[in-house]
CSV table of C-alpha atoms in Angstrom, one decimal:
chain,number,residue,atom,x,y,z
A,1,MET,CA,0.5,-0.1,0.1
A,2,LYS,CA,1.5,3.4,-1.2
A,3,LYS,CA,1.5,5.6,1.7
A,4,PRO,CA,-0.2,8.7,1.7
A,5,ALA,CA,1.5,12.1,2.2
A,6,VAL,CA,0.4,14.2,5.1
A,7,ASN,CA,0.2,17.6,7.3
A,8,ALA,CA,2.3,16.1,9.9
A,9,GLY,CA,-0.4,18.4,12.1
A,10,SER,CA,0.2,20.1,15.1
A,11,GLY,CA,1.6,17.3,17.4
A,12,GLU,CA,0.8,16.2,20.7
A,13,ALA,CA,-2.5,18.5,21.6
A,14,LEU,CA,-4.1,16.8,17.8
A,15,ARG,CA,-3.1,12.9,18.6
A,16,ALA,CA,-4.5,13.4,21.4
A,17,SER,CA,-7.7,14.1,20.4
A,18,ALA,CA,-7.8,10.9,18.3
A,19,ALA,CA,-7.0,8.7,20.3
A,20,ARG,CA,-10.3,10.4,22.0
A,21,SER,CA,-11.7,10.2,19.3
A,22,LEU,CA,-10.8,6.1,18.5
A,23,VAL,CA,-11.7,5.8,22.7
A,24,PRO,CA,-15.2,4.7,21.4
A,25,VAL,CA,-14.2,2.0,19.1
A,26,LEU,CA,-12.3,1.0,20.3
A,27,ILE,CA,-14.1,-0.4,23.6
A,28,GLY,CA,-17.4,-1.3,21.2
A,29,ARG,CA,-19.2,2.0,22.3
A,30,GLY,CA,-19.6,4.3,19.6
A,31,SER,CA,-18.3,4.5,16.1
A,32,LEU,CA,-16.6,7.7,13.2
A,33,ALA,CA,-20.2,8.5,12.4
A,34,GLY,CA,-19.5,10.0,15.8
A,35,LEU,CA,-16.2,11.7,14.3
A,36,ASP,CA,-16.3,15.9,15.2
A,37,VAL,CA,-13.3,17.3,12.3
A,38,ARG,CA,-14.6,20.5,14.2
A,39,GLN,CA,-12.3,19.6,17.5
A,40,VAL,CA,-8.6,20.7,16.0
A,41,ALA,CA,-7.8,23.4,14.1
A,42,PRO,CA,-9.3,23.4,10.3
A,43,ARG,CA,-5.5,22.7,8.8
A,44,ASP,CA,-5.1,19.5,11.0
A,45,ARG,CA,-8.8,18.1,9.8
A,46,SER,CA,-7.8,16.2,7.4
A,47,LEU,CA,-5.1,14.1,9.8
A,48,LEU,CA,-7.4,13.6,12.1
A,49,ARG,CA,-9.7,12.2,10.2
A,50,ALA,CA,-6.8,10.0,8.1
A,51,LEU,CA,-5.9,9.4,10.9
A,52,CYS,CA,-9.0,7.5,12.7
A,53,TYR,CA,-10.1,5.3,9.7
A,54,GLY,CA,-6.6,4.4,9.1
A,55,VAL,CA,-5.9,3.5,12.0
A,56,CYS,CA,-9.8,1.6,12.1
A,57,ARG,CA,-9.5,0.1,8.8
A,58,THR,CA,-6.1,-2.0,10.1
A,59,LEU,CA,-7.2,-2.6,13.0
A,60,PRO,CA,-6.2,-5.7,13.5
A,61,ARG,CA,-3.2,-5.5,12.3
A,62,LEU,CA,-1.8,-2.7,14.6
A,63,GLU,CA,-3.4,-4.6,17.7
A,64,ALA,CA,-1.0,-8.0,16.7
A,65,LEU,CA,2.0,-6.0,16.8
A,66,ALA,CA,1.0,-4.0,19.8
A,67,ALA,CA,0.3,-7.1,20.9
A,68,THR,CA,3.6,-7.6,20.3
A,69,LEU,CA,5.7,-4.2,20.7
A,70,LEU,CA,4.2,-4.6,25.0
A,71,ARG,CA,5.3,-6.4,27.9
A,72,THR,CA,2.2,-6.1,29.5
A,73,PRO,CA,-1.4,-5.0,27.7
A,74,PHE,CA,-3.0,-1.6,29.1
A,75,LYS,CA,-6.1,-1.4,32.0
A,76,ALA,CA,-9.4,-1.2,30.5
A,77,ARG,CA,-9.4,2.1,32.1
A,78,ASP,CA,-6.0,3.5,29.5
A,79,ALA,CA,-8.3,2.5,26.4
A,80,ASP,CA,-7.2,5.9,25.4
A,81,VAL,CA,-3.4,5.2,26.0
A,82,GLN,CA,-3.7,2.1,24.0
A,83,ALA,CA,-5.4,4.2,21.2
A,84,LEU,CA,-2.7,6.2,21.3
A,85,LEU,CA,0.0,3.2,20.3
A,86,LEU,CA,-2.0,2.5,17.1
A,87,LEU,CA,-1.8,5.4,16.3
A,88,GLY,CA,1.7,5.9,16.5
A,89,ILE,CA,2.3,2.6,14.6
A,90,TYR,CA,0.2,2.8,11.7
A,91,GLN,CA,1.9,6.3,10.5
A,92,LEU,CA,4.8,4.7,11.0
A,93,LEU,CA,3.9,1.7,8.6
A,94,TYR,CA,1.4,3.6,6.8
A,95,LEU,CA,1.7,7.4,6.7
A,96,ARG,CA,4.6,9.5,5.3
A,97,VAL,CA,4.4,10.8,8.4
A,98,PRO,CA,7.9,12.2,10.0
A,99,ALA,CA,9.5,9.2,12.4
A,100,HIS,CA,10.3,11.9,15.0
A,101,ALA,CA,7.2,13.2,14.8
A,102,ALA,CA,5.3,9.4,14.6
A,103,VAL,CA,6.8,8.8,17.4
A,104,GLY,CA,8.1,12.2,19.8
A,105,GLU,CA,4.3,13.5,18.9
A,106,THR,CA,3.1,10.0,19.9
A,107,ALA,CA,4.4,9.0,23.2
A,108,GLY,CA,3.9,13.3,23.9
A,109,ALA,CA,0.1,12.8,23.3
A,110,ALA,CA,0.2,11.3,27.2
A,111,ARG,CA,1.3,14.8,28.8
A,112,ALA,CA,-2.5,16.1,26.9
A,113,LEU,CA,-4.7,12.9,28.4
A,114,ASN,CA,-3.0,13.3,31.5
A,115,LYS,CA,-1.4,10.3,31.8
A,116,PRO,CA,2.7,11.4,31.5
A,117,TRP,CA,3.1,7.8,32.4
A,118,ALA,CA,2.2,6.6,29.4
A,119,THR,CA,4.4,8.7,28.1
A,120,ARG,CA,8.0,6.9,28.1
A,121,VAL,CA,6.5,3.1,27.4
A,122,LEU,CA,5.0,4.3,23.6
A,123,ASN,CA,7.9,5.7,23.3
A,124,GLY,CA,10.2,2.4,23.5
A,125,CYS,CA,7.4,0.2,22.1
A,126,LEU,CA,7.6,2.9,18.5
A,127,ARG,CA,11.0,3.0,18.8
A,128,ARG,CA,11.4,-0.6,19.2
A,129,LEU,CA,9.1,-1.0,15.8
A,130,GLN,CA,11.2,1.3,14.0
A,131,ARG,CA,13.8,-0.8,14.6
A,132,GLU,CA,12.8,-4.6,14.3
A,133,ALA,CA,9.4,-3.4,11.8
A,134,ASP,CA,10.7,-5.9,8.9
A,135,THR,CA,11.0,-8.3,11.3
A,136,LEU,CA,7.5,-7.7,14.0
A,137,GLN,CA,5.4,-7.9,10.6
A,138,GLU,CA,6.4,-11.0,8.8
A,139,ARG,CA,5.5,-12.6,12.9
A,140,VAL,CA,2.3,-11.3,13.0
A,141,ASP,CA,1.1,-11.6,9.1
A,142,GLN,CA,1.9,-15.5,10.1
A,143,GLU,CA,-2.1,-14.8,10.4
A,144,PRO,CA,-4.3,-14.7,7.6
A,145,SER,CA,-6.7,-12.3,9.5
A,146,VAL,CA,-3.7,-9.8,10.6
A,147,ALA,CA,-2.6,-9.7,7.4
A,148,LEU,CA,-5.9,-9.2,5.6
A,149,MET,CA,-6.6,-6.8,8.5
A,150,HIS,CA,-9.9,-8.3,9.7
A,151,PRO,CA,-11.8,-10.2,13.0
A,152,PRO,CA,-11.6,-14.0,11.9
A,153,TRP,CA,-14.9,-14.6,11.7
A,154,LEU,CA,-15.6,-12.0,9.4
A,155,LEU,CA,-13.1,-13.4,7.4
A,156,ASP,CA,-14.4,-16.7,7.8
A,157,GLU,CA,-18.3,-15.7,6.4
A,158,LEU,CA,-16.4,-14.6,3.1
A,159,ARG,CA,-14.5,-17.7,2.3
A,160,GLN,CA,-17.4,-19.6,3.0
A,161,ALA,CA,-19.5,-17.2,0.8
A,162,TRP,CA,-17.3,-16.7,-1.7
A,163,PRO,CA,-13.9,-19.0,-2.1
A,164,GLN,CA,-11.9,-18.1,-5.3
A,165,ASP,CA,-12.6,-14.4,-4.0
A,166,TRP,CA,-12.7,-14.0,-0.2
A,167,GLN,CA,-8.6,-12.9,-0.6
A,168,ASP,CA,-9.3,-9.9,-3.3
A,169,ILE,CA,-12.1,-8.9,-1.5
A,170,ALA,CA,-10.3,-8.6,2.2
A,171,ARG,CA,-7.5,-6.1,-0.1
A,172,ALA,CA,-10.5,-4.2,-1.2
A,173,ASN,CA,-12.1,-3.3,1.6
A,174,ASN,CA,-8.6,-1.7,3.1
A,175,LEU,CA,-8.6,0.4,0.5
A,176,PRO,CA,-10.0,3.9,0.7
A,177,GLY,CA,-13.1,4.0,-1.5
A,178,PRO,CA,-12.8,6.2,-4.4
A,179,MET,CA,-15.4,9.3,-4.2
A,180,THR,CA,-17.5,9.2,-6.0
A,181,LEU,CA,-20.4,11.9,-7.5
A,182,ARG,CA,-23.8,11.7,-8.9
A,183,VAL,CA,-24.8,14.5,-11.6
A,184,ASN,CA,-27.7,15.9,-10.8
A,185,ALA,CA,-30.0,14.9,-14.1
A,186,ARG,CA,-32.6,17.8,-13.9
A,187,LEU,CA,-29.5,20.6,-14.2
A,188,ASN,CA,-26.7,19.0,-15.8
A,189,THR,CA,-25.1,16.0,-18.1
A,190,ARG,CA,-22.5,13.6,-16.9
A,191,ASN,CA,-20.3,15.1,-19.2
A,192,ALA,CA,-21.4,19.0,-18.6
A,193,TYR,CA,-20.4,18.8,-15.6
A,194,LEU,CA,-17.1,17.5,-16.0
A,195,GLU,CA,-15.8,19.8,-18.0
A,196,ILE,CA,-17.2,22.1,-14.9
A,197,LEU,CA,-14.5,20.7,-12.7
A,198,GLU,CA,-12.0,20.0,-15.5
A,199,ASN,CA,-11.9,24.2,-15.1
A,200,GLN,CA,-12.0,23.9,-11.5
A,201,GLY,CA,-8.7,21.9,-11.9
A,202,ILE,CA,-10.5,19.1,-10.8
A,203,LYS,CA,-9.5,15.9,-12.0
A,204,ALA,CA,-12.7,13.3,-12.4
A,205,ARG,CA,-13.6,10.0,-15.2
A,206,PRO,CA,-16.8,8.8,-15.8
A,207,CYS,CA,-18.2,5.4,-14.3
A,208,ALA,CA,-17.6,2.4,-16.0
A,209,TYR,CA,-21.7,1.3,-15.2
A,210,ALA,CA,-23.9,4.5,-13.0
A,211,PRO,CA,-24.7,7.1,-15.8
A,212,GLN,CA,-24.9,9.7,-14.1
A,213,GLY,CA,-21.9,8.5,-12.0
A,214,LEU,CA,-18.3,10.5,-11.9
A,215,SER,CA,-15.7,9.3,-10.1
A,216,LEU,CA,-13.3,11.9,-8.9
A,217,GLU,CA,-8.7,11.7,-9.0
A,218,SER,CA,-8.3,12.7,-5.4
A,219,PRO,CA,-10.9,13.7,-2.8
A,220,CYS,CA,-11.8,16.5,-2.0
A,221,GLU,CA,-14.6,18.5,0.3
A,222,VAL,CA,-17.6,19.1,-0.1
A,223,GLU,CA,-17.6,22.3,-0.4
A,224,ALA,CA,-15.0,22.5,-3.4
A,225,LEU,CA,-17.5,20.8,-5.2
A,226,PRO,CA,-19.1,23.4,-8.0
A,227,GLY,CA,-22.7,23.6,-7.6
A,228,PHE,CA,-22.6,21.4,-4.8
A,229,ASN,CA,-25.5,23.7,-3.4
A,230,GLU,CA,-26.9,24.7,-5.4
A,231,GLY,CA,-27.9,21.2,-5.8
A,232,LEU,CA,-25.5,19.8,-9.1
A,233,VAL,CA,-24.1,17.2,-7.9
A,234,SER,CA,-24.1,14.7,-4.6
A,235,VAL,CA,-22.2,12.3,-3.4
A,236,GLN,CA,-23.0,9.2,-3.4
A,237,ASP,CA,-21.4,5.8,-4.7
A,238,GLU,CA,-21.5,3.7,-8.3
A,239,ALA,CA,-23.3,0.8,-6.6
A,240,ALA,CA,-25.6,3.2,-5.1
A,241,GLN,CA,-26.5,4.5,-8.1
A,242,LEU,CA,-28.1,1.5,-9.4
A,243,ALA,CA,-31.4,1.7,-8.1
A,244,PRO,CA,-33.0,3.6,-10.5
A,245,GLU,CA,-32.4,2.1,-14.1
A,246,LEU,CA,-33.8,-1.2,-11.7
A,247,LEU,CA,-36.9,0.2,-11.1
A,248,ALA,CA,-37.3,1.3,-14.5
A,249,PRO,CA,-39.8,-0.4,-16.2
A,250,THR,CA,-41.3,-0.2,-13.7
A,251,LEU,CA,-41.6,3.8,-12.9
A,252,ALA,CA,-40.7,5.3,-16.3
A,253,ASP,CA,-43.7,5.6,-17.9
A,254,ARG,CA,-46.4,6.1,-14.6
A,255,PRO,CA,-45.6,9.6,-13.6
A,256,GLY,CA,-47.2,9.7,-10.6
A,257,ALA,CA,-46.1,6.7,-9.5
A,258,ARG,CA,-47.1,5.6,-6.0
A,259,VAL,CA,-43.3,5.2,-4.6
A,260,LEU,CA,-42.1,3.6,-0.7
A,261,ASP,CA,-38.0,4.3,-0.5
A,262,ALA,CA,-37.5,2.8,3.1
A,263,CYS,CA,-35.2,2.3,5.7
A,264,SER,CA,-33.8,5.7,3.3
A,265,ALA,CA,-31.9,7.6,5.4
A,266,PRO,CA,-29.5,9.0,4.9
A,267,GLY,CA,-31.1,9.7,1.9
A,268,GLY,CA,-28.6,10.0,-1.3
A,269,LYS,CA,-31.3,7.0,-2.8
A,270,THR,CA,-34.4,9.2,-2.6
A,271,ALA,CA,-32.9,12.0,-4.1
A,272,HIS,CA,-31.2,10.5,-6.8
A,273,LEU,CA,-35.6,8.4,-7.4
A,274,LEU,CA,-36.7,11.7,-7.5
A,275,GLU,CA,-34.0,12.7,-10.1
A,276,ALA,CA,-34.7,10.6,-12.6
A,277,PHE,CA,-38.8,10.0,-12.3
A,278,ASP,CA,-42.0,12.2,-11.4
A,279,LEU,CA,-43.1,10.2,-8.6
A,280,GLU,CA,-45.0,10.8,-5.3
A,281,LEU,CA,-42.9,9.2,-3.2
A,282,THR,CA,-43.0,8.7,0.9
A,283,ALA,CA,-39.2,7.9,2.7
A,284,LEU,CA,-39.4,6.0,5.9
A,285,ASP,CA,-37.0,6.4,8.2
A,286,ASN,CA,-37.3,4.4,12.5
A,287,ASP,CA,-34.6,7.6,14.0
A,288,PRO,CA,-35.7,10.8,13.5
A,289,GLN,CA,-32.6,12.1,13.1
A,290,ARG,CA,-31.7,9.7,10.8
A,291,LEU,CA,-35.0,10.9,9.1
A,292,ALA,CA,-33.7,14.6,9.8
A,293,ARG,CA,-30.2,14.3,7.1
A,294,VAL,CA,-33.1,12.8,4.3
A,295,GLU,CA,-34.8,15.9,5.1
A,296,GLN,CA,-31.8,18.0,3.6
A,297,THR,CA,-30.4,16.1,1.5
A,298,LEU,CA,-33.7,17.3,-0.1
A,299,ASP,CA,-33.8,20.4,0.4
A,300,ARG,CA,-30.6,21.0,-0.9
A,301,LEU,CA,-31.7,19.8,-4.8
A,302,ASP,CA,-35.0,21.1,-3.7
A,303,LEU,CA,-37.2,18.0,-4.0
A,304,THR,CA,-40.1,16.9,-2.2
A,305,ALA,CA,-40.9,13.9,-0.7
A,306,THR,CA,-43.4,12.7,2.4
A,307,LEU,CA,-41.1,11.9,5.2
A,308,LYS,CA,-42.9,9.3,8.2
A,309,THR,CA,-41.2,8.0,11.3
A,310,ALA,CA,-41.4,4.1,11.8
A,311,ASP,CA,-40.5,1.1,12.0
A,312,ALA,CA,-41.2,-0.8,8.5
A,313,SER,CA,-41.8,-4.0,10.0
A,314,THR,CA,-45.0,-2.7,11.2
A,315,LEU,CA,-48.0,-1.6,9.0
A,316,ASP,CA,-48.5,0.7,12.1
A,317,TRP,CA,-47.8,4.5,9.5
A,318,TRP,CA,-49.0,3.0,6.1
A,319,ASP,CA,-52.7,4.4,4.4
A,320,GLY,CA,-53.8,1.1,3.0
A,321,GLN,CA,-52.5,3.1,-0.2
A,322,ALA,CA,-50.7,0.9,-2.0
A,323,PHE,CA,-46.9,1.5,-3.5
A,324,ASP,CA,-47.0,1.2,-6.9
A,325,ALA,CA,-43.4,0.7,-6.3
A,326,ILE,CA,-40.8,-0.4,-3.4
A,327,LEU,CA,-37.4,0.1,-3.3
A,328,LEU,CA,-35.4,-1.8,1.0
A,329,ASP,CA,-32.3,-1.2,1.5
A,330,ALA,CA,-32.3,-3.1,4.0
A,331,PRO,CA,-30.6,-2.8,7.3
A,332,CYS,CA,-27.0,-5.1,6.9
A,333,SER,CA,-23.5,-5.7,7.8
A,334,GLY,CA,-22.2,-3.3,5.7
A,335,SER,CA,-19.3,-6.1,5.2
A,336,GLY,CA,-19.5,-4.0,1.4
A,337,VAL,CA,-18.6,-0.3,2.7
A,338,ILE,CA,-16.2,-2.0,5.6
A,339,ARG,CA,-13.8,0.3,3.0
A,340,ARG,CA,-15.7,4.0,3.4
A,341,HIS,CA,-16.8,2.8,7.3
A,342,PRO,CA,-14.0,0.9,8.6
A,343,ASP,CA,-15.4,0.5,12.3
A,344,ILE,CA,-17.1,-2.3,11.5
A,345,LYS,CA,-14.5,-4.2,11.8
A,346,ARG,CA,-14.3,-4.5,15.4
A,347,LEU,CA,-18.7,-2.9,16.0
A,348,ARG,CA,-20.0,-5.7,14.1
A,349,ARG,CA,-20.8,-8.9,16.3
A,350,PRO,CA,-20.6,-12.8,14.7
A,351,ASN,CA,-24.3,-12.7,15.9
A,352,ASP,CA,-25.2,-9.5,14.0
A,353,ILE,CA,-25.9,-11.4,10.7
A,354,GLU,CA,-28.6,-13.9,11.9
A,355,ASP,CA,-30.6,-11.2,13.5
A,356,LEU,CA,-30.6,-8.6,10.9
A,357,ALA,CA,-31.1,-11.5,8.4
A,358,GLY,CA,-34.6,-12.1,10.8
A,359,ARG,CA,-34.9,-8.5,11.0
A,360,GLN,CA,-34.5,-8.5,7.1
A,361,GLY,CA,-37.0,-11.4,6.4
A,362,ALA,CA,-39.9,-9.1,8.6
A,363,ILE,CA,-39.3,-5.9,6.6
A,364,LEU,CA,-39.8,-7.2,3.4
A,365,ASP,CA,-43.6,-9.4,4.4
A,366,ALA,CA,-44.7,-6.9,5.7
A,367,LEU,CA,-43.4,-4.8,2.9
A,368,TRP,CA,-45.1,-6.3,0.9
A,369,GLN,CA,-48.5,-6.2,1.5
A,370,THR,CA,-48.6,-2.4,1.0
A,371,LEU,CA,-47.1,-3.8,-2.4
A,372,ALA,CA,-50.1,-3.6,-5.1
A,373,PRO,CA,-50.3,-6.2,-7.8
A,374,GLY,CA,-48.3,-5.7,-10.6
A,375,GLY,CA,-45.9,-3.3,-8.4
A,376,ALA,CA,-42.0,-4.1,-8.3
A,377,LEU,CA,-40.4,-4.1,-4.9
A,378,LEU,CA,-36.3,-3.3,-5.1
A,379,TYR,CA,-35.1,-5.3,-2.6
A,380,ALA,CA,-30.7,-3.3,-1.2
A,381,THR,CA,-28.4,-4.3,1.1
A,382,CYS,CA,-24.4,-3.4,1.2
A,383,SER,CA,-23.3,-6.6,1.7
A,384,VAL,CA,-21.4,-8.9,0.2
A,385,LEU,CA,-23.2,-11.9,2.6
A,386,PRO,CA,-25.5,-14.2,1.0
A,387,ARG,CA,-27.3,-15.3,5.2
A,388,GLU,CA,-28.6,-11.0,3.8
A,389,ASN,CA,-28.8,-11.4,-0.3
A,390,ALA,CA,-29.7,-14.7,-2.3
A,391,ASP,CA,-30.5,-16.5,0.4
A,392,GLN,CA,-32.5,-14.3,2.4
A,393,ILE,CA,-34.9,-13.9,-1.1
A,394,ARG,CA,-34.9,-17.5,-1.6
A,395,ASP,CA,-36.3,-18.1,1.5
A,396,PHE,CA,-39.1,-15.0,1.2
A,397,LEU,CA,-39.4,-16.8,-2.9
A,398,SER,CA,-40.5,-19.7,-1.0
A,399,ARG,CA,-43.3,-18.6,1.6
A,400,THR,CA,-44.9,-16.2,-0.8
A,401,PRO,CA,-47.0,-17.1,-3.4
A,402,ASP,CA,-47.7,-13.9,-5.5
A,403,ALA,CA,-43.6,-12.9,-5.8
A,404,ARG,CA,-41.4,-13.7,-8.6
A,405,GLU,CA,-37.9,-12.1,-8.9
A,406,VAL,CA,-37.2,-10.4,-11.7
A,407,THR,CA,-33.8,-9.4,-11.9
A,408,PRO,CA,-31.9,-8.8,-15.5
A,409,GLU,CA,-29.8,-10.8,-16.5
A,410,ASN,CA,-27.7,-9.2,-19.0
A,411,LEU,CA,-26.2,-6.5,-16.9
A,412,PRO,CA,-23.3,-5.7,-17.6
A,413,TRP,CA,-22.2,-5.6,-14.4
A,414,GLY,CA,-22.5,-7.8,-10.6
A,415,ARG,CA,-22.8,-10.8,-10.5
A,416,ARG,CA,-26.3,-13.2,-11.2
A,417,THR,CA,-26.2,-14.8,-7.5
A,418,HIS,CA,-29.8,-16.6,-8.3
A,419,PRO,CA,-31.6,-14.1,-7.4
A,420,GLY,CA,-30.8,-11.3,-7.5
A,421,ARG,CA,-27.2,-9.8,-8.7
A,422,GLN,CA,-24.0,-9.3,-6.7
A,423,LEU,CA,-21.3,-6.6,-7.0
A,424,LEU,CA,-18.2,-7.2,-5.4
A,425,PRO,CA,-16.2,-3.6,-3.8
A,426,GLN,CA,-13.6,-2.8,-6.1
A,427,PRO,CA,-10.0,-1.1,-5.3
A,428,ASP,CA,-10.9,1.4,-7.9
A,429,GLY,CA,-15.0,1.4,-8.5
A,430,HIS,CA,-17.4,0.7,-6.9
A,431,ASP,CA,-18.6,-0.6,-3.3
A,432,GLY,CA,-19.5,-3.9,-2.5
A,433,PHE,CA,-23.8,-3.9,-2.7
A,434,TYR,CA,-27.0,-7.0,-3.9
A,435,TYR,CA,-30.3,-6.3,-6.0
A,436,ALA,CA,-32.5,-7.9,-6.3
A,437,LEU,CA,-36.2,-6.8,-8.0
A,438,ILE,CA,-39.3,-8.9,-7.4
A,439,ALA,CA,-43.2,-8.5,-8.7
A,440,LYS,CA,-45.3,-9.2,-7.2
A,441,ALA,CA,-47.9,-10.4,-9.7
A,442,SER,CA,-50.9,-9.0,-10.9
A,443,ALA,CA,-54.9,-9.2,-8.7
């Protein structure tokens, strides 16, 4: 992995902030979704983000090295010191931070955490890593879960699901995903916006499969994107942009069609459907804070939908009027988007998959009752695990007599999984994603 160049930042205070931000993830009580980069100066925010996401991305390997470097593990109350050690290892091995900063300022950050005793321990561990880096890495990499930087249970899941591809999936998960844009087709064309980017010195290329998709050569802040605040463009992975294509046969010739976007937050697919078709759309989510993000997204794009806070596995929210089409972006393990949410490696647990599969099935059964005869339901997840995808839809079809899978056979992307279609994460392309289109028999 090529080491990215970064600003060395403001020393000890920055690294202490990174350690504090990582503690909730390390102890399993929080995620990087709560990372507040405003706690540091604007010039240091990109480094804070790079440090926190990088540590989570490489966590299994960092923890194995930390265990080798320490004579005795830190106590539970010193998770912040453990985080500093992981940060130091990450900087030495994965970032082009000067070694003196990676060692001295990381060790010194213990003082900012009111634990000056840890300075000497951290300094000794990191200097040993400098001296013995090759030997120590070769030793810990004997364990596949360390070398591939995934928890053993998840690596086993990937191996069982994709015996020919599991290592490639893991390696793709360990790389940062590209920043991908969706051009608002109501306001512009992809080629026209690509020209705007080029005039601003922002390099991008068209996505292979998403007709409004552009992939940036280098990520940037959204505020730097021309016309972002005016709704010309949104940030959305290429795989997530494929839903309108699958629903087009149902919606393209039905202006004003009633559509449900279930589990809709944060609203990327909601907005994309409204950009692509003339719809009467209801966006449903069980989290009011996340639903507020859908509202913010629609406001920026000057789009309109009915927003409802409710549990999609119940029908308490439904007014009895059937929908012509449903998009169910089901809650899932996120195993296809680990590169964008690397804290999944720590926060997800083996029994979560069974629990999620049960919830997905309950939502499918409930929403099917709200679909009009002759309508279509598009089931989607950002998972690569069959229990949440093809197995889930196969079970649903077996217990639902009026359901028939109609996912197109001739799509240029993904793999046919019978039922549905699976995309695996690509290093320079799309995330891991699953789609299955299900038609309801006419009355």
